[in-house]
Amino acid sequence: MSNDDLTHENFDFRGFDVPDLKAVTLASSSDGDQSKQPKTKHEDASKNRKHGKKKSKSDARSKKRAGAGKTSESFDDYEDYEEREAVSKADKKVSKDRPGLFAPMTLREVTVRNRIWLPPMCTYSSFARDGRPTPFHYQHYVSRAFGGFGMVIVESTAVAPEGRITPCDLGLWEDGQIDAWRWIVDGIREAGAVPAIQLNHAGRKASTGCFAVGYDGQSVPEEAGGWPTMAPSEIAFGGLRTPRALSVDEIHGLVGAFAAAAGRAVAAGFQAIQIHAAHGYLISQFLDPLSNERDDEYGGDLTGRSRFLVEVVDAVRGAVPEGVPVLVRISATDWAAGGWDLDQTIALSKVLKEHGVDVMDVSTGGIMSGVSIPVKPNYQVPFSEQVKAKADIPVTAVGLITKPKQAAKILAHGEADAVEIGRAALRDSYWPLRAANKLGIPSTEIPYAPQYVAGAY
């Protein structure tokens, strides 16, 4: 089995046909004052043109194809020097006084070195099925910390064994799992990144298959290691098994499970906690009226459907030190008529801010199978922009953000406070270091580990 077989599509968003990315014309980065940075070879080329030393675009491309200068493989397929210098007056104005990709960000008592974060992406690689991380997870996360990411958010980690998406998910449902995390957390911190962890319960989307188990896209039979599932209501997701409805006492127990897992995460050394309330997993199932038909205090109107999440936030906030940031990942819309939408997301974000949430990680989708999602570069960024503007809370943007200038422009336009690089980070664990070079950031300001300075761009 190839590495691509082991990693591609193995995270929350599965089953969408993603079109080939097309080159997008973007203004260059707002990171730093370009006039104070060392001149690049592209700036020298511009100067030569002013003095009559014309060099055509085709000549530049031919030279690049011949191997002159730095190559970028497929990392940035629109890095022509004309684009590198194409900062419009409007973009200069809009980016003024806004932080760039490599500006630090402080959340409570935690300072993140930059605004490029690794989002939680499932790898389904706890092969012993005991929820414990392995050397694979150390390599996976620590390499991306060395690669320059500011915050490394560890993938969906179950607060209860029956809350795993697959039998091979990670977990923090018992104290015996804490020690298995410490070396990974220490490695992330020693590499300069902030270690964070996403806590989750999959609800009706639990006990599904993956590459390591089989039954991909299906419920795993109990004889193959699967288990019965639970949800707000007895409504199945697609062709998965029908869950049983949770009792109020069980809901209270799950609130406690989130809090206990958060306490274990802090004991393991994690510096930030993310609560997964997106992508059609249990908390998301409570939020959306399409999956929540309860007629008690955990159903009905927005206040009722949000109650479980608010209680989880309060419990987690109370279980971790005051200086530890709490993040919530939310689906801003489920792309389905009559379901969860942006207006409800904004209203809920205002409430969560009052309950001590520090950042909203804005994604979309996941509650319904077979819905149409307009997947393209930046397709989720407008949602983060609206949540940031209308709920007045810091946000992160995610969703086919793959290019350095694309990411920089999101911050320059105030559409998010940080960007999350997902699929591109699976391909390139050193994405931030290469992005800094593309954006003309001086090597002295790039987060290189001392051991790798000799290889700086």
Steps between C-alpha positions, in 0.01 A plus 500: 500500500644839402533802728226671300269211578573551869443873515289634215144587605552360850349789689163657578403604149468178304309416187519828308642515150744789517573657160852576391603834641530777244747783528348784695615858454575630846671807636824439681546469872440764764773344714749766598607820329631399159711815481699388805565149376804386302458536127408180324618386163154591372540857619839512332334383178247780532782753549681369189186546294484865604855548369423348164604142575172347389428145586184347365265286702567208267876545548457487877293186475748339262782577742301348784430188295870474427568477870626849582415644840287334764245248389170443675378176349117527505491708816400833343409491133458875467829635639601711199686808612228725357252346744746517785516877461129548423381666818219736405440829680171360625670197653765720663226707656293205618799319650627797699529427872375141453721213616673291237546125484813511713375738767462339845154457653433495873204309644471536876843393631607323182688674218495328162803589287303553177158484335556179301342211690467128435132401521390170654501232228421140586767244421322194648832356613453378857532148366477329839152653527576623850491873424872541563726688258798326342839592350311585181317778684826632644653518153185646347446783748855584606619523139236765432601689812857505366347605168397832649132467587398728784237277658481126440148372573501125553226310323160393633559339840210313654371585847344153525581172321158493336564856378775396258432560133680173422651227718844651424429850634703662774355544847529662841218323678714354779797609709711214366517675161665818631861378504479385138444861397776674696794434267300626202388814681854564620632453147253751356589758764874447465463563126343838576131435431203510737354150551120495495257209490152455359257317729209326332215255521382367165142416602310336214812519278701280737610141439571554132771342289836629382801377304630304800171327576314474174130582465593850378188716493302233685422406857747246636320182612531417867678174416767709323546735792208739450243609758148646529479876450312782673368841397250768601227319306455165327595633157770325300770670294474377142538123493656471848327310779214673679611642835305491823393828658699616802328546833539827692716320759726369223534852357609623843751216513645602162540859618711358782692283252604807299613676816696197623671459162594870503657456842700203373612702198637774725669235717669370183628852425261628235478881504164543326177298477269486201144370532373338180152632427519465121479251213192313616648344814312485829498866605423600141215247502349680799532839329329412173119458493538247221662257744349621829127438546505503879214664689685542829747770613760376249282550192257742345620857454856623462545534875395139557704354214806700615467398865725193475784698341471788748508253789805328351675837459424594861621163626821509296566862593464401865726196463802679353711788636381852427801559275418211265311610185182314403411480131182372338486356150164574343329427169373843399248336270401142430408588140151352544162675487346533843826411672774678691603828336718809529249709696479235770879466500544872561241503779662198665851647465390807695378274780815288499716811526315591819568150633876528455566370149806671354492402131240365258648259245257549212436210264182372332297189422483144621151451640338362183630263237450577134472878529653728240802696627670758275853383572763737365790704641385724788146357487464519879678832556186719462352320799798569722493863390134535602548330837800721575319820402158433652588298810814702575706194583835381358460240225707265290431428133536161334404337172729455200742770610814376329703798375708747702358813338149360529551449874662841548218676322241346732669664797569823312130536426401429858311183408664297777755528780684182402490254212507122517693308238363147473545296184803701393660421838451129437703544184759734649574503873719810449232709331548808727875515435451483127214749519721749683757476225236548229374809677844655531526472877867530609641164609583649840126545562400151388445240777789269418619256763872560570584160353353604163633856465777380271233390253297821511364628169 
